[in-house]
Amino acid sequence: SFGGITAEAIKTAAKAYPKPAVTYTYGTAGFRTKGDLLPSVMFRIGLLAVLRSKCLGKTIGVMITASHNPEIDNGVKLVEPLGEMLKQSWEGYCTELANAETEDAIIETLKKVISEENIPMDVDSSVVIARDTRPSGDLLVKALLDGLNVMKADIKNYDMLTTPQLHYMVRCINTKGTPDAYGEPTTDGYYNKLYSAFKKFIAGKPKLSQLHVDCANGVGAPKLKELIKIMGDDIDIKVENDQITTKGKLNYNCGADYVKLNQSQPEGMELKPGYRACSLDGDADRIVYYYVDNDNVFRLLDGDKIASLAAGYIMDMAKTANIEIPREDGSKSPLKIGVVQTAYANGSSTDYLRNKLNVPVPFTQTGVKHLHHEAQKYDVGVYFEANGHGTVLFSDAAIKAFKNSKGSTPEQENAIKSLQGLTELINQAVGDAISDMLLVEAILTVCGWTLEQWNSQYTDLPSKQEKVKVANRHQFKCIKADTELAEPKELQEIINEEVKKYPHGRCFVRPSGTEDIVRVYAEADTTENALKLNYTISGVVFDKFGGVGERPSY
Ligand code: G16
């Protein structure tokens, strides 16, 4: 038996959720596919969440969302006790369970996980869940609850939350009553934590002009409205694209992914010179800023720009604060700061960070789960994907040092306070568009900067990202943090030859882990060259490697 629950009971419940004839893969951010293909996956993730909870003796989170993907898609991911992404070795269990063909196969897989992970089945399990605004969410929540209930989990259902809010709740619940208590596990607790940190941070500085926030017609809209209510006059935000109940609107020609890929403003909002604007994605874990300049040219401030803004500010403060961090071997040394990027980072941003700010810039594979782990190696680990997904992590030693240090001059004291304020303002569990927005607003406020001033830190190299649909995207195998292909070799050789033709040329091909497409990224010295390079390679991918549908062109 499974901690007092019989295999028969699990099999009976599983009968309502037969597996369709598809193969599921646990991708960049969990399972993602059409919503109507996911009930069987949800039920099984319910079973597995219980095992993960029992395994750690902690509360586990389950988020139902397909984030930036189209409205008909949905997805699910498991959240670890401190709000991190699921431990990678468990992704295999997820895949195996999702693909179990029969009820017996489900039982066998559960048994295997229990024995391999040595899970004490007699302890209680606790799981918190939430969903985004997708219409398929209702049915998928029911399937998930059926899985959790058959395993007799203690369940808290938050209904609709942004993905980062769910991560926050999980961290709060697991740290409650400990010295690392993260906050109250309620939406009000979340808003109040961010608001009080923001308010302290900007105290005495003139307020910025209105910020237009495109919410991608997703869950960010109602949640941002709740925050604004609490913040009152301390911030001036206009919520745009907030039609969460109109079918077909979610992420459609709006939201952070659309803005980043098209390098143009979203539909559904007015953008005039002088306006300050940003876009969230469908579950509010990504953010990009933008404006149009006086010549009406669209200017994007993406994840790389946010990383550079945050890193630059933190380095300034660290220099003034001049704090030494105690190390495990008894020595002390200055704050170690790093900025983690992926292959999609604009070459100019990497150059700026490495050669102007003189900060180490390690690269990882795409997926915040990879960046997060790398960032944990620093006292202050800034990580952002170019698409606007990221956060800043502070080590325990750094947080303690900020709390315990007193400056000997007012400047030093201020800098220490600022660093400490950032640890409260920035969501430590995961990249969070709302928290990142307040971070950007806070830094711009204290620096007295316009978006133009921020944008002038460095100039992006022209770039183009294209999606190419192929019959089998799994034939493309990336190496070297996604910058090269191990397979097909022939394609990598063509890329190498093409890239040589353009000054500052860089190009790579990578299968998406959230959509059934291949991404082609190119950058070069001019927009024309970036486009040429991209569409040459996109065309080769399409022609020689099983392109489907329309051939990419510009
Ligand atoms: C997810 C991941 C991100 C990743 C993005 C695109 O974002 O959390 O780390 O950059 O997918 O991944 P891929 O290129 O594999 O499609 P989101 O906002 O969809 O959760």
Coordinates of C-alpha atoms and ligand atoms in Angstrom, one line a residue:
S1 CA 0.0 0.0 0.0
F2 CA 1.0 3.6 -0.4
G3 CA 0.9 5.0 3.1
G4 CA -2.5 3.5 3.8
I5 CA -3.8 4.1 0.3
T6 CA -4.3 1.0 -1.8
A7 CA -3.0 0.5 -5.3
E8 CA -6.6 -0.3 -6.3
A9 CA -7.8 3.1 -5.1
I10 CA -5.2 4.9 -7.2
K11 CA -6.0 2.8 -10.2
T12 CA -9.7 3.4 -9.9
A13 CA -9.1 7.2 -9.7
A14 CA -6.7 7.0 -12.6
K15 CA -9.3 5.4 -14.8
A16 CA -10.9 8.8 -15.3
Y17 CA -7.6 10.0 -16.8
P18 CA -6.5 7.7 -19.6
K19 CA -3.3 8.8 -21.4
P20 CA -3.9 10.0 -24.9
A21 CA -1.7 8.8 -27.7
V22 CA 1.1 11.4 -27.3
T23 CA 4.5 11.4 -25.8
Y24 CA 5.0 14.0 -23.1
T25 CA 8.4 15.7 -22.4
Y26 CA 9.3 17.7 -19.4
G27 CA 10.7 20.8 -21.1
T28 CA 12.3 24.1 -20.2
A29 CA 9.5 24.9 -17.7
G30 CA 7.7 21.6 -17.1
F31 CA 5.0 20.1 -19.4
R32 CA 3.6 22.3 -22.0
T33 CA 1.2 21.4 -24.8
K34 CA -2.5 21.9 -25.8
G35 CA -4.6 22.2 -22.7
D36 CA -7.0 19.4 -23.7
L37 CA -4.1 17.0 -23.8
L38 CA -3.1 17.6 -20.2
P39 CA -5.7 16.1 -17.8
S40 CA -3.9 12.8 -17.5
V41 CA -0.7 14.6 -16.9
M42 CA -2.3 16.8 -14.2
F43 CA -3.7 13.8 -12.3
R44 CA -0.3 12.1 -12.3
I45 CA 1.6 15.2 -11.3
G46 CA -0.8 15.3 -8.3
L47 CA 0.4 11.8 -7.4
L48 CA 4.0 12.8 -7.8
A49 CA 3.7 16.1 -5.9
V50 CA 2.6 14.1 -2.9
L51 CA 5.7 11.8 -3.2
R52 CA 8.0 14.9 -3.5
S53 CA 6.3 16.4 -0.4
K54 CA 6.7 13.2 1.6
C55 CA 10.3 12.8 0.4
L56 CA 11.3 16.2 1.7
G57 CA 8.8 16.5 4.6
K58 CA 7.9 19.9 3.2
T59 CA 5.2 21.7 1.3
I60 CA 5.4 21.5 -2.5
G61 CA 3.8 23.8 -5.1
V62 CA 2.1 23.0 -8.3
M63 CA 1.5 25.8 -10.8
I64 CA -0.8 25.3 -13.8
T65 CA 0.2 27.7 -16.5
A66 CA 1.7 27.9 -20.0
S67 CA 3.0 31.4 -19.4
H68 CA 3.9 33.1 -22.6
N69 CA 2.5 30.3 -24.9
P70 CA -0.8 30.7 -26.8
E71 CA -4.1 30.6 -24.8
I72 CA -5.1 27.1 -25.9
D73 CA -1.8 25.7 -24.5
N74 CA -1.5 24.9 -20.9
G75 CA 1.2 23.4 -18.7
V76 CA 2.3 22.4 -15.2
K77 CA 5.4 22.7 -13.1
L78 CA 6.4 21.6 -9.6
V79 CA 7.8 24.0 -7.2
E80 CA 10.4 23.1 -4.5
P81 CA 10.2 24.1 -0.9
L82 CA 12.2 27.4 -1.2
G83 CA 10.3 28.3 -4.4
E84 CA 12.9 26.9 -6.8
M85 CA 12.2 24.8 -9.8
L86 CA 11.9 21.0 -9.4
K87 CA 15.1 19.2 -8.7
Q88 CA 16.3 18.0 -12.1
S89 CA 16.7 14.3 -11.2
W90 CA 12.9 14.3 -10.6
E91 CA 12.1 15.5 -14.1
G92 CA 12.7 12.0 -15.3
Y93 CA 10.1 10.7 -12.9
C94 CA 7.6 13.2 -14.1
T95 CA 8.2 12.1 -17.7
E96 CA 8.0 8.5 -16.9
L97 CA 4.8 8.9 -14.9
A98 CA 3.2 11.2 -17.5
N99 CA 3.9 8.6 -20.2
A100 CA 2.8 5.5 -18.2
E101 CA 0.4 3.8 -20.6
T102 CA -1.8 1.9 -18.1
E103 CA -3.0 2.1 -14.6
D104 CA -0.6 -0.7 -13.7
A105 CA 2.2 1.2 -15.2
I106 CA 1.4 4.2 -13.0
I107 CA 1.6 2.0 -9.9
E108 CA 4.9 0.5 -11.0
T109 CA 6.4 4.0 -11.6
L110 CA 5.2 5.2 -8.2
K111 CA 6.7 2.1 -6.6
K112 CA 10.0 2.8 -8.4
V113 CA 10.1 6.4 -7.2
I114 CA 9.3 5.5 -3.6
S115 CA 12.0 2.8 -3.5
E116 CA 14.7 4.8 -5.4
E117 CA 14.2 7.9 -3.3
N118 CA 13.5 6.0 -0.1
I119 CA 10.3 7.9 0.6
P120 CA 8.7 7.5 4.0
M121 CA 5.1 6.9 3.0
D122 CA 3.7 7.2 6.5
V123 CA 4.4 11.0 6.8
D124 CA 1.8 13.6 5.8
S125 CA 2.0 15.5 2.6
S126 CA 1.2 19.1 1.9
V127 CA 0.7 20.7 -1.6
V128 CA -0.3 24.2 -2.6
I129 CA -1.6 24.9 -6.0
A130 CA -2.6 27.8 -8.3
R131 CA -3.4 28.4 -11.9
D132 CA -3.3 31.3 -14.4
T133 CA -6.3 32.7 -16.3
R134 CA -6.4 30.1 -19.1
P135 CA -9.9 28.7 -19.9
S136 CA -8.6 25.1 -19.7
G137 CA -7.4 25.8 -16.1
D138 CA -10.7 24.8 -14.4
L139 CA -10.7 21.3 -15.8
L140 CA -7.0 20.8 -15.2
V141 CA -7.3 21.9 -11.6
K142 CA -10.0 19.3 -11.1
A143 CA -7.7 16.6 -12.5
L144 CA -4.8 17.7 -10.3
L145 CA -7.1 17.7 -7.2
D146 CA -8.2 14.2 -8.0
G147 CA -4.6 13.1 -8.0
L148 CA -3.8 14.9 -4.8
N149 CA -7.0 13.7 -3.1
V150 CA -6.6 10.1 -3.8
M151 CA -3.2 10.4 -2.1
K152 CA -4.8 12.2 0.9
A153 CA -2.7 15.3 0.5
D154 CA -3.2 18.3 2.7
I155 CA -4.1 20.8 -0.1
K156 CA -4.3 24.6 -0.2
N157 CA -5.8 25.9 -3.5
Y158 CA -5.0 29.5 -4.1
D159 CA -7.0 29.6 -7.3
M160 CA -5.6 32.3 -9.6
L161 CA -2.1 33.6 -8.9
T162 CA 0.9 34.7 -10.9
T163 CA 3.5 32.0 -11.1
P164 CA 5.9 33.9 -8.9
Q165 CA 3.2 34.5 -6.3
L166 CA 2.8 30.7 -6.0
H167 CA 6.6 30.3 -5.6
Y168 CA 6.5 33.0 -2.9
M169 CA 3.7 31.2 -1.1
V170 CA 5.6 27.9 -1.1
R171 CA 8.7 29.6 0.3
C172 CA 6.7 31.5 3.0
I173 CA 4.9 28.3 4.2
N174 CA 8.2 26.3 4.4
T175 CA 10.1 29.0 6.2
K176 CA 7.4 30.1 8.6
G177 CA 8.6 30.3 12.2
T178 CA 12.2 29.9 11.2
P179 CA 15.0 32.5 11.2
D180 CA 14.6 32.6 7.4
A181 CA 10.8 33.3 7.6
Y182 CA 10.1 34.9 4.2
G183 CA 6.7 36.4 4.8
E184 CA 3.0 35.8 5.1
P185 CA 1.7 33.2 2.7
T186 CA -1.1 35.4 1.4
T187 CA -1.5 37.7 -1.5
D188 CA -1.7 40.6 0.9
G189 CA 1.5 39.4 2.6
Y190 CA 3.1 39.4 -0.8
Y191 CA 1.9 42.9 -1.7
N192 CA 2.8 44.4 1.7
K193 CA 6.3 42.9 1.6
L194 CA 7.0 44.4 -1.8
Y195 CA 5.3 47.7 -1.0
S196 CA 7.1 48.4 2.3
A197 CA 10.5 47.5 0.7
F198 CA 9.8 49.8 -2.2
K199 CA 8.5 52.7 0.0
K200 CA 11.6 52.6 2.2
F201 CA 13.9 52.4 -0.8
I202 CA 12.5 55.5 -2.6
A203 CA 11.9 57.6 0.5
G204 CA 12.4 61.3 -0.1
K205 CA 12.9 61.0 -3.9
P206 CA 10.6 62.6 -6.5
K207 CA 8.0 60.1 -7.9
L208 CA 8.5 58.9 -11.5
S209 CA 5.9 59.7 -14.2
Q210 CA 3.2 57.2 -15.0
L211 CA 4.1 53.7 -16.1
H212 CA 1.9 51.9 -18.6
V213 CA 1.9 48.2 -17.9
D214 CA 0.8 45.8 -20.6
C215 CA -0.5 42.7 -18.7
A216 CA -0.8 40.4 -21.8
N217 CA -4.5 40.1 -20.9
G218 CA -3.3 37.6 -18.2
V219 CA -3.3 37.0 -14.5
G220 CA -0.8 39.9 -14.0
A221 CA -3.7 42.4 -14.6
P222 CA -5.9 41.6 -11.6
K223 CA -2.9 41.0 -9.4
L224 CA -1.2 44.3 -10.3
K225 CA -4.5 46.1 -9.6
E226 CA -4.5 44.6 -6.1
L227 CA -1.0 45.8 -5.6
I228 CA -1.8 49.3 -6.9
K229 CA -4.7 49.6 -4.5
I230 CA -2.3 48.9 -1.6
M231 CA 0.4 51.3 -2.9
G232 CA -2.0 54.2 -3.3
D233 CA -0.2 57.4 -4.3
D234 CA 3.3 56.0 -4.0
I235 CA 3.2 54.7 -7.6
D236 CA 1.5 55.8 -10.8
I237 CA 0.6 52.8 -12.9
K238 CA -1.9 52.4 -15.8
V239 CA -2.9 48.8 -16.3
E240 CA -3.2 48.0 -20.0
N241 CA -4.4 44.8 -21.7
D242 CA -6.4 43.5 -18.8
Q243 CA -9.1 41.6 -20.6
I244 CA -8.7 38.3 -18.9
T245 CA -12.2 36.9 -19.6
T246 CA -12.3 37.7 -23.3
K247 CA -11.5 34.5 -25.2
G248 CA -8.4 34.6 -27.5
K249 CA -6.8 37.7 -25.9
L250 CA -4.2 36.1 -23.7
N251 CA -0.7 36.8 -25.0
Y252 CA -2.3 37.6 -28.4
N253 CA -0.2 40.3 -30.1
C254 CA 0.8 41.6 -26.7
G255 CA 2.8 40.7 -23.6
A256 CA 6.6 40.4 -23.0
D257 CA 7.3 37.6 -25.4
Y258 CA 5.5 39.4 -28.3
V259 CA 7.2 42.7 -27.6
K260 CA 10.7 41.1 -27.3
L261 CA 10.4 38.9 -30.4
N262 CA 8.8 41.6 -32.6
Q263 CA 10.8 44.4 -31.2
S264 CA 7.7 46.5 -31.4
Q265 CA 4.9 47.7 -29.0
P266 CA 2.0 45.5 -28.1
E267 CA -1.4 46.0 -29.6
G268 CA -4.1 47.5 -27.3
M269 CA -2.1 50.3 -25.8
E270 CA -1.1 53.8 -26.9
L271 CA 2.6 54.6 -26.8
K272 CA 3.7 58.2 -27.4
P273 CA 7.1 59.9 -27.0
G274 CA 7.5 60.6 -23.3
Y275 CA 5.5 57.6 -22.2
R276 CA 7.2 54.9 -20.0
A277 CA 6.0 51.4 -20.6
C278 CA 6.6 47.7 -19.9
S279 CA 5.0 44.4 -20.7
L280 CA 4.5 41.3 -18.5
D281 CA 3.9 37.9 -20.0
G282 CA 0.8 35.6 -19.4
D283 CA 1.7 34.5 -15.9
A284 CA 3.7 37.6 -14.9
D285 CA 7.2 36.0 -14.5
R286 CA 8.8 38.1 -17.3
I287 CA 9.1 41.8 -18.0
V288 CA 10.5 44.0 -20.6
Y289 CA 10.5 47.8 -20.7
Y290 CA 10.2 50.1 -23.7
Y291 CA 9.5 53.6 -25.1
V292 CA 9.4 55.4 -28.3
D293 CA 11.9 58.2 -28.7
N294 CA 11.3 61.7 -30.1
D295 CA 11.6 60.3 -33.7
N296 CA 9.0 57.7 -32.9
V297 CA 11.6 54.9 -32.9
F298 CA 10.7 52.0 -30.7
R299 CA 13.4 51.3 -28.0
L300 CA 13.4 48.0 -26.1
L301 CA 14.9 47.6 -22.6
D302 CA 15.0 43.8 -22.4
G303 CA 16.2 41.4 -19.7
D304 CA 19.8 42.2 -20.6
K305 CA 19.2 45.8 -19.9
I306 CA 17.5 45.1 -16.6
A307 CA 20.4 42.9 -15.6
S308 CA 22.9 45.7 -16.5
L309 CA 20.8 48.3 -14.6
A310 CA 20.6 46.1 -11.5
A311 CA 24.2 44.9 -11.6
G312 CA 25.5 48.5 -12.2
Y313 CA 23.5 49.8 -9.3
I314 CA 24.5 47.0 -6.9
M315 CA 28.2 47.4 -7.8
D316 CA 28.0 51.1 -7.0
M317 CA 26.4 50.4 -3.7
A318 CA 28.8 47.6 -2.9
K319 CA 31.7 49.8 -3.6
T320 CA 30.4 52.6 -1.2
A321 CA 29.3 50.1 1.4
N322 CA 32.7 48.4 1.3
I323 CA 31.5 45.4 3.2
E324 CA 33.6 42.3 3.8
I325 CA 31.8 38.9 3.8
P326 CA 33.0 36.3 6.3
R327 CA 33.9 33.1 4.4
E328 CA 33.7 29.5 5.6
D329 CA 37.5 29.2 6.0
G330 CA 37.4 32.1 8.5
S331 CA 38.7 34.7 6.1
K332 CA 36.8 37.7 4.9
S333 CA 36.6 39.1 1.3
P334 CA 34.5 41.7 -0.6
L335 CA 31.1 41.0 -2.0
K336 CA 31.3 38.6 -5.0
I337 CA 28.9 39.7 -7.7
G338 CA 28.1 37.8 -10.9
V339 CA 25.7 38.2 -13.8
V340 CA 24.4 35.0 -15.4
Q341 CA 23.4 35.1 -19.1
T342 CA 22.3 32.7 -21.9
A343 CA 23.1 32.5 -25.6
Y344 CA 20.2 34.9 -26.3
A345 CA 21.9 37.7 -24.4
N346 CA 22.8 40.5 -26.7
G347 CA 26.5 40.6 -27.4
S348 CA 26.7 44.3 -26.4
S349 CA 25.3 43.5 -23.0
T350 CA 27.9 40.8 -22.3
D351 CA 30.6 43.2 -23.5
Y352 CA 29.3 46.0 -21.3
L353 CA 29.1 43.8 -18.2
R354 CA 32.5 42.1 -18.7
N355 CA 34.5 45.1 -19.9
K356 CA 32.8 48.2 -18.5
L357 CA 31.4 46.9 -15.2
N358 CA 34.2 44.3 -14.9
V359 CA 31.8 41.7 -13.5
P360 CA 32.1 37.9 -14.3
V361 CA 29.4 36.7 -16.7
P362 CA 29.0 32.9 -16.8
F363 CA 26.7 31.4 -19.4
T364 CA 24.2 28.6 -18.9
Q365 CA 21.7 26.8 -21.0
T366 CA 18.3 28.4 -21.5
G367 CA 15.8 28.0 -18.7
V368 CA 15.7 29.9 -15.4
K369 CA 16.3 26.7 -13.6
H370 CA 19.8 26.6 -15.0
L371 CA 20.6 30.3 -14.4
H372 CA 19.3 30.2 -10.9
H373 CA 21.7 27.5 -9.8
E374 CA 24.7 29.3 -11.4
A375 CA 23.6 32.6 -9.7
Q376 CA 23.7 30.9 -6.3
K377 CA 27.5 30.6 -6.6
Y378 CA 27.8 34.4 -5.9
D379 CA 27.1 36.7 -2.9
V380 CA 24.9 38.6 -5.3
G381 CA 23.9 36.6 -8.4
V382 CA 22.1 38.6 -11.0
Y383 CA 20.4 36.5 -13.6
F384 CA 18.2 37.5 -16.5
E385 CA 17.3 35.9 -19.7
A386 CA 17.1 38.4 -22.6
N387 CA 13.4 37.6 -22.7
G388 CA 12.9 39.4 -19.3
H389 CA 12.8 36.4 -17.0
G390 CA 15.1 36.7 -14.0
T391 CA 15.9 38.0 -10.6
V392 CA 18.8 38.8 -8.2
L393 CA 19.8 36.3 -5.5
F394 CA 21.6 37.2 -2.3
S395 CA 23.5 34.6 -0.4
D396 CA 22.7 34.1 3.3
A397 CA 26.1 35.4 4.2
A398 CA 25.5 38.6 2.2
I399 CA 22.0 39.1 3.8
K400 CA 23.5 38.7 7.3
A401 CA 26.4 41.0 6.5
F402 CA 24.0 43.8 5.2
K403 CA 21.9 43.4 8.4
N404 CA 24.8 43.5 10.8
S405 CA 27.0 46.2 9.2
K406 CA 26.9 49.8 10.2
G407 CA 28.5 52.5 8.0
S408 CA 31.0 55.0 9.4
T409 CA 29.8 57.7 7.1
P410 CA 26.3 58.6 6.0
E411 CA 27.1 57.5 2.4
Q412 CA 28.3 54.2 3.6
E413 CA 25.3 53.7 5.8
N414 CA 22.9 54.6 2.9
A415 CA 24.6 52.2 0.6
I416 CA 24.3 49.3 3.2
K417 CA 20.6 50.2 3.7
S418 CA 20.0 50.2 -0.1
L419 CA 21.6 46.8 -0.4
Q420 CA 19.5 45.5 2.4
G421 CA 16.4 47.0 0.9
L422 CA 17.0 45.2 -2.4
T423 CA 17.0 41.8 -0.6
E424 CA 13.5 42.5 0.4
L425 CA 12.3 44.1 -2.8
I426 CA 13.5 41.3 -5.1
N427 CA 11.7 38.0 -5.1
Q428 CA 14.3 35.5 -3.9
A429 CA 12.3 32.5 -4.9
V430 CA 12.1 33.1 -8.6
G431 CA 12.0 35.7 -11.5
D432 CA 9.0 37.8 -10.9
A433 CA 7.7 40.5 -13.3
I434 CA 5.9 42.5 -10.6
S435 CA 8.9 42.5 -8.2
D436 CA 11.3 43.2 -11.1
M437 CA 9.1 46.1 -12.1
L438 CA 9.4 47.6 -8.7
L439 CA 13.1 47.0 -8.7
V440 CA 13.5 48.9 -11.9
E441 CA 11.2 51.7 -10.8
A442 CA 13.1 51.9 -7.5
I443 CA 16.6 52.2 -9.1
L444 CA 15.3 54.7 -11.7
T445 CA 13.8 56.7 -8.9
V446 CA 16.9 56.9 -6.7
C447 CA 19.1 57.6 -9.8
G448 CA 16.6 60.1 -11.2
W449 CA 16.9 58.4 -14.5
T450 CA 14.6 58.4 -17.6
L451 CA 14.3 55.3 -19.7
E452 CA 16.5 57.1 -22.3
Q453 CA 19.3 57.5 -19.7
W454 CA 19.0 53.9 -18.7
N455 CA 19.1 52.8 -22.4
S456 CA 22.3 54.8 -23.0
Q457 CA 24.3 52.4 -20.8
Y458 CA 25.1 50.5 -24.0
T459 CA 23.7 50.1 -27.5
D460 CA 22.3 46.7 -28.5
L461 CA 23.7 44.9 -31.5
P462 CA 21.0 44.5 -34.1
S463 CA 19.4 41.0 -33.6
K464 CA 16.6 38.9 -34.9
Q465 CA 15.0 35.8 -33.4
E466 CA 12.8 33.6 -35.6
K467 CA 10.7 30.6 -35.0
V468 CA 10.9 27.7 -37.5
K469 CA 8.4 24.9 -37.5
V470 CA 9.9 21.5 -38.3
A471 CA 8.6 17.9 -38.3
N472 CA 11.0 16.8 -35.5
R473 CA 12.7 19.4 -33.4
H474 CA 14.4 16.8 -31.3
Q475 CA 16.9 16.1 -34.1
F476 CA 18.7 19.4 -33.0
K477 CA 21.1 18.8 -30.1
C478 CA 22.8 21.8 -28.5
I479 CA 26.1 22.0 -26.7
K480 CA 28.3 24.8 -25.2
A481 CA 25.4 26.5 -23.4
D482 CA 23.2 26.3 -26.5
T483 CA 25.7 28.3 -28.6
E484 CA 26.4 25.4 -30.9
L485 CA 24.8 22.3 -32.4
A486 CA 26.4 18.9 -31.9
E487 CA 23.8 17.6 -34.3
P488 CA 23.1 18.0 -37.2
K489 CA 26.8 18.6 -37.8
E490 CA 26.1 19.7 -41.3
L491 CA 23.9 22.6 -40.1
Q492 CA 26.6 23.8 -37.6
E493 CA 29.1 23.9 -40.4
I494 CA 26.8 26.0 -42.5
I495 CA 26.2 28.4 -39.6
N496 CA 30.0 28.7 -39.0
E497 CA 30.5 29.6 -42.7
E498 CA 27.6 32.1 -42.8
V499 CA 28.6 33.9 -39.5
K500 CA 32.0 34.7 -41.0
K501 CA 30.4 36.9 -43.6
Y502 CA 29.1 39.5 -41.2
P503 CA 31.0 41.8 -38.8
H504 CA 30.0 40.9 -35.2
G505 CA 28.1 38.0 -36.7
R506 CA 26.7 35.4 -34.2
C507 CA 24.0 32.8 -34.9
F508 CA 22.7 29.7 -33.2
V509 CA 19.8 27.2 -33.6
R510 CA 18.0 25.7 -30.6
P511 CA 14.9 23.6 -30.2
S512 CA 12.4 25.3 -27.9
G513 CA 11.5 23.4 -24.7
T514 CA 8.1 25.1 -24.4
E515 CA 6.8 25.2 -28.0
D516 CA 6.9 22.8 -30.9
I517 CA 9.4 25.0 -32.9
V518 CA 13.1 25.7 -33.4
R519 CA 14.5 29.1 -32.5
V520 CA 17.0 30.7 -34.8
Y521 CA 18.9 33.7 -33.2
A522 CA 21.2 36.0 -35.2
E523 CA 23.0 39.2 -34.5
A524 CA 25.3 41.3 -36.6
D525 CA 26.6 44.9 -37.1
T526 CA 23.5 46.2 -38.9
T527 CA 19.9 45.3 -38.8
E528 CA 20.0 44.3 -42.4
N529 CA 22.9 41.9 -41.7
A530 CA 21.2 40.4 -38.7
L531 CA 18.1 39.8 -40.8
K532 CA 20.1 38.3 -43.7
L533 CA 22.0 36.0 -41.4
N534 CA 18.9 34.9 -39.6
Y535 CA 16.8 34.2 -42.7
T536 CA 19.7 32.4 -44.4
I537 CA 19.9 30.0 -41.5
S538 CA 16.1 29.8 -40.9
G539 CA 15.8 29.0 -44.6
V540 CA 18.4 26.2 -44.4
V541 CA 16.7 24.8 -41.3
F542 CA 13.4 24.8 -43.1
D543 CA 14.6 23.4 -46.5
K544 CA 17.0 20.8 -45.3
F545 CA 15.7 19.7 -41.9
G546 CA 12.0 19.1 -42.4
G547 CA 10.3 22.5 -42.4
V548 CA 6.6 22.5 -42.0
G549 CA 4.1 25.1 -43.1
E550 CA 5.2 28.5 -44.3
R551 CA 8.9 29.0 -45.1
P552 CA 10.3 31.8 -42.9
S553 CA 11.1 35.0 -44.8
Y554 CA 11.2 38.7 -44.2
Ligands
G16_1 C1 10.0 29.6 -20.0 C2 11.2 29.4 -19.1 C3 12.3 30.4 -19.6 C4 12.6 30.2 -21.0 C5 11.3 30.3 -21.8 C6 11.5 29.9 -23.3 O1 9.5 30.8 -19.8 O2 10.9 29.6 -17.8 O3 13.5 30.2 -18.8 O4 13.5 31.2 -21.5 O5 10.4 29.4 -21.3 O6 12.0 28.6 -23.4 P1 12.2 27.9 -24.7 O7 13.2 28.7 -25.5 O8 12.8 26.5 -24.4 O9 10.9 27.8 -25.4 P2 7.9 31.1 -19.5 O10 7.8 32.5 -19.4 O11 7.2 30.5 -20.7 O12 7.6 30.3 -18.3

